[in-house]
């Protein structure tokens, strides 16, 4: 099974369009230690031919251009794409907008929870994807399914599960001051298994808390991609970027006592990779002490174009 | 007044994600005479500081990155952008999706016809733009208005007018076999005037026909950006890309007897520039006979990053 990181950044990527803080400014200027990052998404293939995308970021057109694996086959018909399926983990703009770029009559399957699918169904703009060709499959948590494309199985089995999280920003219900209208299925984690080998990994780009059921599930995993949005809970407040904590945004941070560095310490996970990393996060600087700290703790910081084989 | 072409391509850009036809294939491989193009949008400024965007393409994040004029001011606050307003000419996915990338609390104004604005209002995903900061102005055709940003006038006056065209694909009404539910305001043309100098130009990226009122309006114009989608009406059919003519898509072509090359021949327009050029169009090849033909007829073929001063 091959996994390509199409985008390693959180919403807005790096640089973020209207951000004048140090990371965005340096990335914009081509700083040696601060590489640009597009918005989070990975591609997975069991046969190096047919690909499943986990989330469809607004940067998908550039991401396809940048990754040869996702180019049309040159010996194929005039319209063709190796992209056979897209699985959505929530309805965030940075995870669903890329669907709008997958037009032009290509047949593929979309998988999402009922909560996320209802967002696609109630926003008419997504009907630019012809439903006769692009099938929408509502999937239930904890019910494994074989991922298929128009030409059959991709050889991948997916299991989704609820993780602590928050409803997409644009769907928030202000009258619910605690959870903002969030409910089960708004944020899910994904396990992807290569059916032929049984090897499998976890993709959890958004997560508010490592609770007991999630901890239990992840113990001993071979590979985990995990929410790397913030290094500290108050990071965006401190940098003057947003008057919200990580907690309020539905993201656990890396460094707190209950942060991901501490929480995953003894779970015996072979390969731990941060993804969905916000432009404010100091680990985005290749030479920062924070980067050293997470690497010393056994984590990798993903980057656009990173390839992982399992 | 300065005009930057952010994107010169039609929907999907060049290369188009799932297209294996010659132009997309060559652009993907870095062909010397077939340059990549992002999706159509231009930026306009009267003071070289505050910018109006005409349409917001799905490629807007990369377009901002590629054009220094649209970077945050380095001596400004931690959040800032020179983008002060966005004017939409229709509700096509390739013209409105970029709005979803202009998040993060920046204050700006959106201008659109009632038909286009109702699409934003009925698709909840666009409420990711906080209405308290991003104001939606419904404008009426043939009623000039001063473009403003959060900090006041941009020194630009805009007049919109109906042009023959078609409703956005995802809003088509199949029961209307002639017009697909299209009505006035679905496709508009724009005149932008530098208030200080009186200089002005036209932006018409989609147009089905040069009818008498439009012809009358454009006679003697200094500068026109015009729909360059197709060279021939059957081009996409012939290349096996889409079972639709240009006519069916609401785009007049370049080469027919009633095409734009013939229709604009005697209108005495000083500078004529094709934009919104589809990946199938042979004028995208710098060395093609069709490129020579349009240039010999006094047209320019726009490219990403092109700058025009007026």
Coordinates of C-alpha atoms in Angstrom, one line a residue:
Chain A
X1 CA 0.0 0.0 0.0
X2 CA 1.3 3.4 -1.0
X3 CA 0.3 6.6 0.7
X4 CA 1.1 10.1 -0.8
X5 CA 0.7 13.2 1.3
X6 CA -1.0 15.6 -1.2
X7 CA -1.2 18.4 1.4
X8 CA 0.1 18.6 4.9
X9 CA -1.2 22.1 6.0
X10 CA -4.4 22.9 7.8
X11 CA -7.1 25.2 6.4
X12 CA -5.6 28.0 4.3
X13 CA -2.3 26.1 3.9
X14 CA 1.1 27.8 4.2
X15 CA 1.3 30.7 3.3
X16 CA -2.2 31.5 4.3
X17 CA -3.7 34.1 1.9
X18 CA -4.1 37.1 4.3
X19 CA -1.6 36.1 7.0
X20 CA 1.4 38.3 7.7
X21 CA 2.7 36.3 10.6
X22 CA 6.2 34.9 10.5
X23 CA 5.6 31.4 9.1
X24 CA 3.4 32.6 6.2
X25 CA 5.7 35.5 5.5
X26 CA 8.7 33.3 5.3
X27 CA 7.0 30.7 3.3
X28 CA 5.9 33.4 0.8
X29 CA 9.5 34.6 0.5
X30 CA 11.0 31.2 -0.2
X31 CA 12.7 30.8 3.3
X32 CA 15.1 27.9 3.3
X33 CA 13.5 26.3 6.4
X34 CA 9.8 27.2 5.9
X35 CA 8.4 25.2 2.9
X36 CA 5.0 26.0 1.5
X37 CA 2.3 23.5 2.3
X38 CA -1.1 22.9 0.6
X39 CA -4.2 21.9 2.5
X40 CA -4.5 18.5 4.1
X41 CA -5.3 15.5 2.0
X42 CA -3.7 12.1 1.3
X43 CA -4.0 9.6 -1.5
X44 CA -3.8 5.8 -1.0
X45 CA -3.4 3.0 -3.4
X46 CA -3.0 -0.8 -3.0
X47 CA -2.1 -1.4 -6.6
X48 CA -0.2 1.7 -7.6
X49 CA -2.9 2.4 -10.2
X50 CA -6.2 3.2 -8.6
X51 CA -6.3 5.8 -5.9
X52 CA -8.5 6.7 -3.0
X53 CA -8.3 10.3 -1.7
X54 CA -8.9 11.0 1.9
X55 CA -10.5 14.4 1.8
X56 CA -10.6 16.8 -1.2
X57 CA -8.8 20.0 -0.4
X58 CA -9.3 23.4 -2.2
X59 CA -5.8 22.9 -3.6
X60 CA -6.7 19.6 -5.3
X61 CA -6.0 20.9 -8.8
X62 CA -2.4 21.8 -8.0
X63 CA -2.0 18.6 -5.9
X64 CA -3.0 16.5 -8.8
X65 CA -0.6 18.4 -11.0
X66 CA 2.2 18.0 -8.5
X67 CA 1.8 14.2 -8.1
X68 CA 2.4 12.1 -11.2
X69 CA 0.5 9.2 -9.7
X70 CA -2.7 11.2 -10.1
X71 CA -2.2 12.2 -13.7
X72 CA -4.4 10.7 -16.4
X73 CA -2.9 7.6 -17.9
X74 CA -1.3 8.6 -21.2
X75 CA -2.3 5.4 -22.9
X76 CA -5.8 5.7 -21.7
X77 CA -8.8 7.4 -23.3
X78 CA -9.1 11.2 -23.7
X79 CA -10.8 11.4 -20.3
X80 CA -9.4 9.3 -17.5
X81 CA -8.1 9.6 -14.0
X82 CA -6.5 7.2 -11.5
X83 CA -8.8 8.9 -8.8
X84 CA -11.5 6.3 -8.1
X85 CA -12.9 7.3 -4.8
X86 CA -12.9 10.2 -2.2
X87 CA -13.6 9.6 1.5
X88 CA -14.5 12.7 3.6
X89 CA -13.7 12.9 7.3
X90 CA -15.8 16.0 7.9
X91 CA -17.5 18.9 6.1
X92 CA -14.8 21.5 6.6
X93 CA -14.3 23.8 3.7
X94 CA -10.7 22.6 3.5
X95 CA -11.8 19.0 3.2
X96 CA -14.8 19.1 0.8
X97 CA -14.2 22.1 -1.6
X98 CA -11.9 20.1 -3.9
X99 CA -14.9 18.0 -5.0
X100 CA -15.9 21.0 -7.0
X101 CA -12.8 20.6 -9.1
X102 CA -13.5 16.9 -9.9
X103 CA -16.0 17.7 -12.7
X104 CA -15.9 16.7 -16.3
X105 CA -17.8 13.5 -16.2
X106 CA -15.3 11.2 -14.5
X107 CA -17.0 8.3 -12.6
X108 CA -16.0 7.9 -9.0
X109 CA -17.4 7.3 -5.6
X110 CA -17.8 9.6 -2.6
X111 CA -17.9 8.2 0.9
X112 CA -19.0 10.2 3.9
X113 CA -21.1 10.0 7.1
X114 CA -24.7 11.0 6.9
X115 CA -23.9 14.3 8.6
X116 CA -21.3 15.2 6.0
X117 CA -23.3 13.8 3.1
X118 CA -26.3 16.0 4.1
X119 CA -24.0 19.0 3.7
X120 CA -23.2 18.0 0.1
X121 CA -26.9 17.2 -0.5
X122 CA -28.2 20.6 0.7
X123 CA -25.6 22.7 -1.1
X124 CA -26.6 22.7 -4.7
X125 CA -23.2 23.7 -5.9
X126 CA -22.1 20.1 -5.4
X127 CA -24.6 18.9 -8.0
X128 CA -22.0 20.1 -10.5
X129 CA -20.9 16.5 -9.9
X130 CA -23.3 14.5 -12.0
X131 CA -25.0 12.0 -9.6
X132 CA -25.3 9.4 -12.4
X133 CA -21.5 9.2 -12.5
X134 CA -20.4 10.3 -9.1
X135 CA -22.1 8.1 -6.6
X136 CA -22.6 9.3 -3.0
X137 CA -22.3 6.5 -0.5
X138 CA -23.4 7.3 3.1
X139 CA -21.4 5.1 5.4
X140 CA -21.9 4.2 9.0
X141 CA -19.2 4.3 11.6
X142 CA -17.7 1.0 12.7
X143 CA -19.0 -0.8 9.6
X144 CA -16.0 -1.8 7.4
X145 CA -16.6 -1.5 3.6
X146 CA -14.6 -2.3 0.5
X147 CA -13.7 0.9 -1.4
X148 CA -14.8 0.7 -5.0
X149 CA -14.4 2.8 -8.1
X150 CA -16.3 2.7 -11.4
X151 CA -14.2 -0.3 -12.3
X152 CA -14.5 -2.3 -9.1
X153 CA -12.6 -2.8 -5.9
X154 CA -9.5 -0.8 -5.1
X155 CA -8.3 -3.6 -2.8
X156 CA -8.8 -1.3 0.2
X157 CA -11.1 -1.7 3.2
X158 CA -12.1 1.3 5.2
X159 CA -13.5 1.5 8.7
X160 CA -14.6 4.8 10.1
X161 CA -15.2 5.7 13.7
X162 CA -16.3 8.8 15.6
X163 CA -13.6 10.9 17.2
X164 CA -14.1 13.8 19.6
X165 CA -14.4 16.9 17.3
X166 CA -16.5 19.8 16.2
X167 CA -19.0 20.5 13.4
X168 CA -17.7 22.4 10.4
X169 CA -17.3 26.2 11.1
X170 CA -19.9 27.2 8.6
X171 CA -22.5 24.9 10.1
X172 CA -22.0 25.9 13.7
X173 CA -25.1 26.6 15.8
X174 CA -24.4 29.6 17.9
X175 CA -27.3 28.8 20.3
X176 CA -25.3 25.7 21.5
X177 CA -22.6 27.4 23.5
X178 CA -20.9 24.2 24.4
X179 CA -20.8 22.0 21.3
X180 CA -22.0 24.4 18.6
X181 CA -24.4 21.9 17.3
X182 CA -21.8 19.2 16.8
X183 CA -23.0 15.6 16.9
X184 CA -21.7 12.1 16.1
X185 CA -20.5 11.8 12.5
X186 CA -19.4 15.4 12.2
X187 CA -15.8 14.3 12.6
X188 CA -14.6 10.8 11.9
X189 CA -11.3 8.9 11.9
X190 CA -10.5 6.4 9.2
X191 CA -8.7 3.1 9.2
X192 CA -7.5 2.0 5.7
X193 CA -6.5 -1.6 5.2
X194 CA -4.8 -3.2 2.3
X195 CA -7.1 -6.2 1.8
X196 CA -4.3 -8.4 0.3
X197 CA -1.8 -7.8 3.1
X198 CA -3.9 -6.9 6.1
X199 CA -1.6 -3.9 6.7
X200 CA -3.5 -0.9 7.8
X201 CA -3.2 2.7 9.0
X202 CA -5.2 5.4 10.7
X203 CA -6.0 8.9 9.3
X204 CA -7.3 11.4 11.9
X205 CA -6.7 14.9 10.7
X206 CA -9.0 16.5 13.2
X207 CA -9.4 15.4 16.8
X208 CA -10.4 17.3 19.9
X209 CA -9.3 14.7 22.5
X210 CA -7.7 11.3 22.8
X211 CA -10.5 9.7 24.8
X212 CA -10.4 6.1 26.1
X213 CA -12.2 4.4 23.2
X214 CA -9.9 6.1 20.7
X215 CA -6.8 5.3 22.7
X216 CA -7.8 1.7 23.0
X217 CA -8.3 1.5 19.2
X218 CA -4.9 3.0 18.3
X219 CA -2.7 1.0 20.7
X220 CA 0.0 -0.9 18.7
X221 CA -1.0 0.7 15.3
X222 CA 1.6 0.4 12.5
X223 CA 1.0 3.9 11.2
X224 CA -1.0 7.0 12.3
X225 CA -1.5 10.3 10.6
X226 CA -2.8 12.6 13.3
X227 CA -4.1 16.2 13.8
X228 CA -1.1 18.4 14.0
X229 CA -3.0 21.7 13.9
X230 CA -1.4 23.6 16.8
X231 CA 1.6 23.3 19.0
X232 CA 0.0 25.2 21.9
X233 CA -3.7 25.7 22.7
X234 CA -3.4 29.5 22.7
X235 CA -1.1 29.8 19.7
X236 CA -3.5 31.6 17.4
X237 CA -4.6 34.0 20.1
X238 CA -0.9 34.7 21.0
X239 CA 0.0 35.4 17.4
X240 CA -3.1 37.6 16.9
X241 CA -4.5 35.4 14.2
X242 CA -7.8 34.3 15.6
X243 CA -9.6 34.8 18.9
X244 CA -10.0 31.1 19.5
X245 CA -8.2 28.4 21.3
X246 CA -7.4 25.0 19.8
X247 CA -10.0 23.5 22.1
X248 CA -12.6 25.9 20.7
X249 CA -11.7 24.8 17.2
X250 CA -11.9 21.1 18.0
X251 CA -8.2 20.4 17.8
X252 CA -6.0 19.0 20.6
X253 CA -2.6 20.6 20.6
X254 CA 0.8 19.0 20.7
X255 CA 2.5 20.3 23.8
X256 CA 0.0 20.5 26.7
X257 CA -0.2 17.9 29.5
X258 CA -3.2 16.4 27.7
X259 CA -1.7 17.2 24.2
X260 CA -0.8 14.7 21.6
X261 CA 2.9 14.4 22.5
X262 CA 2.0 13.2 25.9
X263 CA -1.2 11.3 25.1
X264 CA 0.5 9.1 22.5
X265 CA 3.7 8.5 24.4
X266 CA 3.0 4.9 25.5
X267 CA 0.6 3.7 22.8
X268 CA 3.3 1.7 21.0
X269 CA 2.5 3.1 17.6
X270 CA 5.3 2.3 15.1
X271 CA 5.1 5.4 12.9
X272 CA 3.4 8.6 14.0
X273 CA 3.0 11.5 11.5
X274 CA 1.5 14.9 12.1
X275 CA -0.7 16.3 9.3
X276 CA -3.2 19.2 9.0
X277 CA -0.6 21.5 10.5
X278 CA -1.7 25.1 10.9
X279 CA 0.4 28.0 9.5
X280 CA 0.9 29.2 13.1
X281 CA 2.6 26.0 14.3
X282 CA 6.3 26.4 15.0
X283 CA 7.0 22.8 14.0
X284 CA 6.6 24.1 10.4
X285 CA 10.0 25.6 10.7
X286 CA 12.5 22.8 9.9
X287 CA 15.0 24.2 12.4
X288 CA 12.8 25.2 15.3
X289 CA 13.2 23.8 18.8
X290 CA 9.6 22.7 18.6
X291 CA 10.3 20.6 15.5
X292 CA 13.2 19.0 17.4
X293 CA 10.9 18.3 20.3
X294 CA 8.3 16.4 18.3
X295 CA 11.0 14.5 16.4
X296 CA 12.7 13.5 19.6
X297 CA 9.3 12.2 20.7
X298 CA 9.2 9.9 17.7
X299 CA 6.9 12.0 15.5
X300 CA 7.4 12.9 11.9
X301 CA 6.1 16.2 10.5
X302 CA 4.5 15.4 7.1
X303 CA 5.2 17.5 4.0
X304 CA 3.6 17.9 0.6
X305 CA 4.7 15.0 -1.6
X306 CA 5.8 12.7 1.3
X307 CA 5.5 9.0 0.4
X308 CA 4.9 6.3 2.9
X309 CA 4.8 2.6 2.1
X310 CA 3.2 0.0 4.3
Chain B
X1 CA -5.3 51.6 -13.7
X2 CA -3.5 48.3 -13.5
X3 CA -5.0 45.0 -14.5
X4 CA -3.4 41.6 -13.7
X5 CA -4.6 38.4 -15.3
X6 CA -4.7 36.0 -12.4
X7 CA -6.0 33.1 -14.6
X8 CA -6.5 32.9 -18.3
X9 CA -8.0 29.4 -18.6
X10 CA -11.6 28.3 -18.7
X11 CA -13.1 25.8 -16.1
X12 CA -10.6 23.3 -15.0
X13 CA -7.7 25.3 -16.3
X14 CA -4.8 23.8 -18.3
X15 CA -4.0 21.0 -17.7
X16 CA -7.5 19.9 -16.8
X17 CA -7.4 17.2 -14.1
X18 CA -8.8 14.2 -16.0
X19 CA -8.0 15.3 -19.5
X20 CA -5.6 13.3 -21.7
X21 CA -6.0 15.4 -24.9
X22 CA -3.0 16.9 -26.5
X23 CA -3.1 20.4 -24.8
X24 CA -3.5 19.1 -21.3
X25 CA -1.0 16.4 -21.8
X26 CA 1.6 18.8 -23.2
X27 CA 1.0 21.4 -20.5
X28 CA 1.4 18.6 -17.8
X29 CA 4.8 17.6 -19.4
X30 CA 6.2 21.2 -19.5
X31 CA 5.9 21.6 -23.3
X32 CA 7.8 24.7 -24.5
X33 CA 4.8 26.1 -26.4
X34 CA 1.9 25.0 -24.1
X35 CA 2.0 26.9 -20.8
X36 CA -0.2 25.9 -17.9
X37 CA -3.1 28.2 -17.1
X38 CA -5.2 28.6 -14.1
X39 CA -8.9 29.4 -14.1
X40 CA -10.1 32.8 -15.3
X41 CA -10.0 35.8 -13.0
X42 CA -8.5 39.3 -13.2
X43 CA -7.5 41.8 -10.5
X44 CA -7.8 45.6 -11.0
X45 CA -6.4 48.5 -9.1
X46 CA -6.5 52.2 -9.6
X47 CA -3.9 53.0 -6.9
X48 CA -1.6 50.0 -7.0
X49 CA -2.6 49.2 -3.4
X50 CA -6.3 48.1 -3.2
X51 CA -7.5 45.5 -5.5
X52 CA -10.8 44.4 -7.0
X53 CA -11.1 40.8 -8.2
X54 CA -13.3 40.0 -11.1
X55 CA -14.5 36.5 -10.2
X56 CA -12.9 34.2 -7.6
X57 CA -11.5 31.1 -9.2
X58 CA -10.9 27.7 -7.5
X59 CA -7.2 28.5 -8.1
X60 CA -7.3 31.7 -6.1
X61 CA -4.8 30.5 -3.4
X62 CA -2.1 29.8 -5.9
X63 CA -3.0 33.0 -7.9
X64 CA -2.5 35.1 -4.8
X65 CA 0.8 33.3 -4.1
X66 CA 1.9 33.9 -7.7
X67 CA 1.1 37.7 -7.8
X68 CA 3.0 39.8 -5.3
X69 CA 0.4 42.6 -5.7
X70 CA -2.0 40.4 -3.7
X71 CA 0.3 39.5 -0.9
X72 CA -0.4 40.9 2.6
X73 CA 1.5 44.2 3.2
X74 CA 4.6 43.2 5.2
X75 CA 4.4 46.4 7.2
X76 CA 0.7 45.9 7.9
X77 CA -1.0 44.0 10.8
X78 CA -0.7 40.2 11.2
X79 CA -3.9 39.8 9.2
X80 CA -4.2 42.0 6.0
X81 CA -4.8 41.7 2.3
X82 CA -4.9 44.1 -0.6
X83 CA -8.0 42.3 -1.8
X84 CA -10.9 44.7 -1.0
X85 CA -13.7 43.5 -3.2
X86 CA -14.8 40.7 -5.5
X87 CA -17.3 41.1 -8.3
X88 CA -18.9 38.0 -9.7
X89 CA -20.0 37.7 -13.4
X90 CA -22.0 34.5 -13.0
X91 CA -22.4 31.6 -10.6
X92 CA -20.2 29.1 -12.4
X93 CA -18.1 26.9 -10.1
X94 CA -14.9 28.3 -11.7
X95 CA -16.0 31.8 -10.8
X96 CA -17.3 31.6 -7.3
X97 CA -15.5 28.7 -5.6
X98 CA -12.5 30.9 -4.7
X99 CA -14.7 32.8 -2.3
X100 CA -14.3 29.8 0.0
X101 CA -10.6 30.4 0.3
X102 CA -11.0 34.1 1.4
X103 CA -11.8 33.2 5.0
X104 CA -9.9 34.2 8.1
X105 CA -11.9 37.3 9.0
X106 CA -10.7 39.7 6.3
X107 CA -13.3 42.4 5.6
X108 CA -14.2 42.8 2.0
X109 CA -17.2 43.3 -0.3
X110 CA -18.8 40.9 -2.7
X111 CA -20.8 42.3 -5.6
X112 CA -23.1 40.2 -7.7
X113 CA -26.5 40.2 -9.5
X114 CA -29.5 39.0 -7.6
X115 CA -29.5 35.7 -9.5
X116 CA -25.9 35.0 -8.6
X117 CA -26.2 36.3 -5.0
X118 CA -29.1 34.0 -4.4
X119 CA -26.8 31.0 -5.2
X120 CA -24.4 32.2 -2.5
X121 CA -27.3 32.7 -0.1
X122 CA -28.8 29.3 -0.6
X123 CA -25.5 27.4 -0.4
X124 CA -24.7 27.3 3.3
X125 CA -21.0 26.6 2.6
X126 CA -20.5 30.3 1.6
X127 CA -21.5 31.3 5.1
X128 CA -17.9 30.4 6.0
X129 CA -17.5 34.0 5.1
X130 CA -18.7 35.9 8.1
X131 CA -21.5 38.2 6.9
X132 CA -20.5 40.8 9.5
X133 CA -17.2 41.3 7.8
X134 CA -17.8 40.2 4.2
X135 CA -20.7 42.2 2.9
X136 CA -22.8 40.9 0.0
X137 CA -24.0 43.7 -2.3
X138 CA -26.7 42.8 -4.8
X139 CA -26.2 45.1 -7.8
X140 CA -28.5 45.9 -10.7
X141 CA -27.5 45.9 -14.3
X142 CA -26.9 49.3 -15.9
X143 CA -26.6 51.0 -12.5
X144 CA -23.0 52.2 -12.1
X145 CA -21.6 52.0 -8.5
X146 CA -18.4 52.9 -6.8
X147 CA -16.5 49.8 -5.6
X148 CA -15.7 50.1 -1.9
X149 CA -13.6 48.0 0.5
X150 CA -13.6 48.1 4.2
X151 CA -11.5 51.2 4.1
X152 CA -13.5 53.1 1.5
X153 CA -13.5 53.7 -2.2
X154 CA -11.1 51.9 -4.5
X155 CA -11.4 54.7 -7.1
X156 CA -13.1 52.3 -9.5
X157 CA -16.6 52.6 -10.9
X158 CA -18.3 49.4 -12.2
X159 CA -21.3 49.1 -14.5
X160 CA -22.7 45.7 -15.2
X161 CA -24.9 44.7 -18.1
X162 CA -26.7 41.6 -19.3
X163 CA -25.0 39.6 -22.0
X164 CA -26.4 36.6 -23.9
X165 CA -25.4 33.6 -21.8
X166 CA -26.5 30.5 -19.9
X167 CA -27.2 29.8 -16.3
X168 CA -24.4 27.9 -14.3
X169 CA -24.3 24.2 -15.2
X170 CA -25.2 23.1 -11.7
X171 CA -28.3 25.2 -11.7
X172 CA -29.6 24.1 -15.1
X173 CA -33.3 23.3 -15.4
X174 CA -33.6 20.2 -17.6
X175 CA -37.3 20.8 -18.3
X176 CA -36.4 24.0 -20.2
X177 CA -34.9 22.5 -23.4
X178 CA -34.1 25.8 -24.9
X179 CA -32.6 28.0 -22.2
X180 CA -32.1 25.5 -19.3
X181 CA -33.8 27.9 -16.9
X182 CA -31.4 30.8 -17.8
X183 CA -32.7 34.3 -17.2
X184 CA -31.4 37.9 -17.1
X185 CA -28.6 38.4 -14.6
X186 CA -27.2 34.8 -14.9
X187 CA -24.4 36.1 -17.1
X188 CA -23.2 39.7 -17.0
X189 CA -20.5 41.8 -18.5
X190 CA -18.6 44.4 -16.6
X191 CA -17.3 47.8 -17.4
X192 CA -14.6 49.0 -14.9
X193 CA -13.7 52.7 -14.9
X194 CA -10.8 54.4 -13.2
X195 CA -12.8 57.3 -11.6
X196 CA -9.8 59.6 -11.6
X197 CA -8.9 59.3 -15.3
X198 CA -12.1 58.1 -16.9
X199 CA -10.3 55.3 -18.6
X200 CA -12.4 52.1 -18.7
X201 CA -12.4 48.6 -20.0
X202 CA -14.8 45.7 -20.5
X203 CA -14.6 42.2 -18.9
X204 CA -16.9 39.6 -20.6
X205 CA -15.5 36.1 -19.9
X206 CA -18.7 34.3 -20.9
X207 CA -20.9 35.4 -23.8
X208 CA -23.2 33.4 -26.1
X209 CA -23.6 35.9 -28.8
X210 CA -22.7 39.4 -29.9
X211 CA -26.2 40.8 -30.2
X212 CA -27.0 44.4 -31.3
X213 CA -27.1 46.1 -27.8
X214 CA -23.8 44.5 -26.8
X215 CA -22.2 45.5 -30.1
X216 CA -23.4 49.0 -29.7
X217 CA -22.0 49.2 -26.2
X218 CA -18.5 47.9 -27.2
X219 CA -17.9 50.0 -30.3
X220 CA -14.7 52.1 -29.9
X221 CA -13.7 50.6 -26.5
X222 CA -10.1 51.1 -25.3
X223 CA -9.8 47.6 -23.9
X224 CA -11.8 44.4 -23.9
X225 CA -11.3 41.0 -22.3
X226 CA -13.6 38.6 -24.0
X227 CA -14.8 35.0 -23.9
X228 CA -12.1 32.9 -25.6
X229 CA -13.5 29.5 -24.6
X230 CA -13.5 27.7 -28.0
X231 CA -12.0 28.1 -31.4
X232 CA -14.7 26.1 -33.1
X233 CA -18.2 25.3 -32.0
X234 CA -17.7 21.5 -32.2
X235 CA -14.2 21.5 -30.7
X236 CA -15.1 19.5 -27.6
X237 CA -17.2 17.0 -29.4
X238 CA -14.5 16.6 -32.0
X239 CA -11.8 15.9 -29.3
X240 CA -14.1 13.6 -27.5
X241 CA -14.1 15.8 -24.4
X242 CA -17.7 16.7 -23.9
X243 CA -20.9 15.9 -26.0
X244 CA -21.8 19.6 -26.1
X245 CA -21.3 22.4 -28.6
X246 CA -20.0 25.9 -27.6
X247 CA -23.5 27.1 -28.4
X248 CA -25.0 24.7 -25.9
X249 CA -22.5 25.8 -23.2
X250 CA -23.3 29.5 -23.7
X251 CA -20.0 30.4 -25.4
X252 CA -19.6 31.9 -28.9
X253 CA -16.6 30.5 -30.6
X254 CA -13.7 32.4 -32.3
X255 CA -13.8 31.1 -35.9
X256 CA -17.3 30.7 -37.1
X257 CA -19.0 33.2 -39.5
X258 CA -20.8 34.5 -36.4
X259 CA -17.8 33.9 -34.2
X260 CA -15.9 36.5 -32.2
X261 CA -13.1 37.0 -34.8
X262 CA -15.7 38.1 -37.4
X263 CA -18.1 39.8 -35.1
X264 CA -15.5 42.2 -33.6
X265 CA -13.8 42.9 -36.8
X266 CA -15.1 46.4 -37.4
X267 CA -15.9 47.6 -33.9
X268 CA -12.8 49.7 -33.6
X269 CA -11.7 48.3 -30.2
X270 CA -8.1 49.4 -29.4
X271 CA -7.0 46.3 -27.4
X272 CA -8.8 43.0 -27.6
X273 CA -7.8 40.1 -25.3
X274 CA -9.1 36.6 -25.1
X275 CA -9.6 35.2 -21.7
X276 CA -11.4 32.1 -20.2
X277 CA -9.7 29.9 -22.8
X278 CA -10.7 26.3 -22.7
X279 CA -8.1 23.5 -22.6
X280 CA -9.3 22.3 -26.0
X281 CA -8.6 25.5 -27.8
X282 CA -5.7 25.4 -30.3
X283 CA -4.8 29.0 -29.6
X284 CA -3.3 27.8 -26.4
X285 CA -0.4 26.5 -28.4
X286 CA 2.0 29.4 -28.9
X287 CA 3.0 28.1 -32.3
X288 CA -0.3 27.0 -33.7
X289 CA -1.8 28.4 -37.0
X290 CA -4.9 29.3 -35.0
X291 CA -2.8 31.4 -32.6
X292 CA -1.4 33.2 -35.6
X293 CA -4.8 33.7 -37.1
X294 CA -6.2 35.4 -33.9
X295 CA -3.1 37.5 -33.5
X296 CA -3.2 38.5 -37.2
X297 CA -6.8 39.6 -36.5
X298 CA -5.6 42.0 -33.8
X299 CA -6.4 39.8 -30.7
X300 CA -4.1 38.9 -27.9
X301 CA -4.3 35.6 -26.0
X302 CA -4.0 36.3 -22.3
X303 CA -1.7 34.3 -20.0
X304 CA -1.4 34.0 -16.3
X305 CA 0.5 37.0 -14.9
X306 CA -0.2 39.2 -17.9
X307 CA -0.3 42.9 -16.9
X308 CA -2.2 45.6 -18.7
X309 CA -2.1 49.3 -17.9
X310 CA -4.8 51.7 -18.9

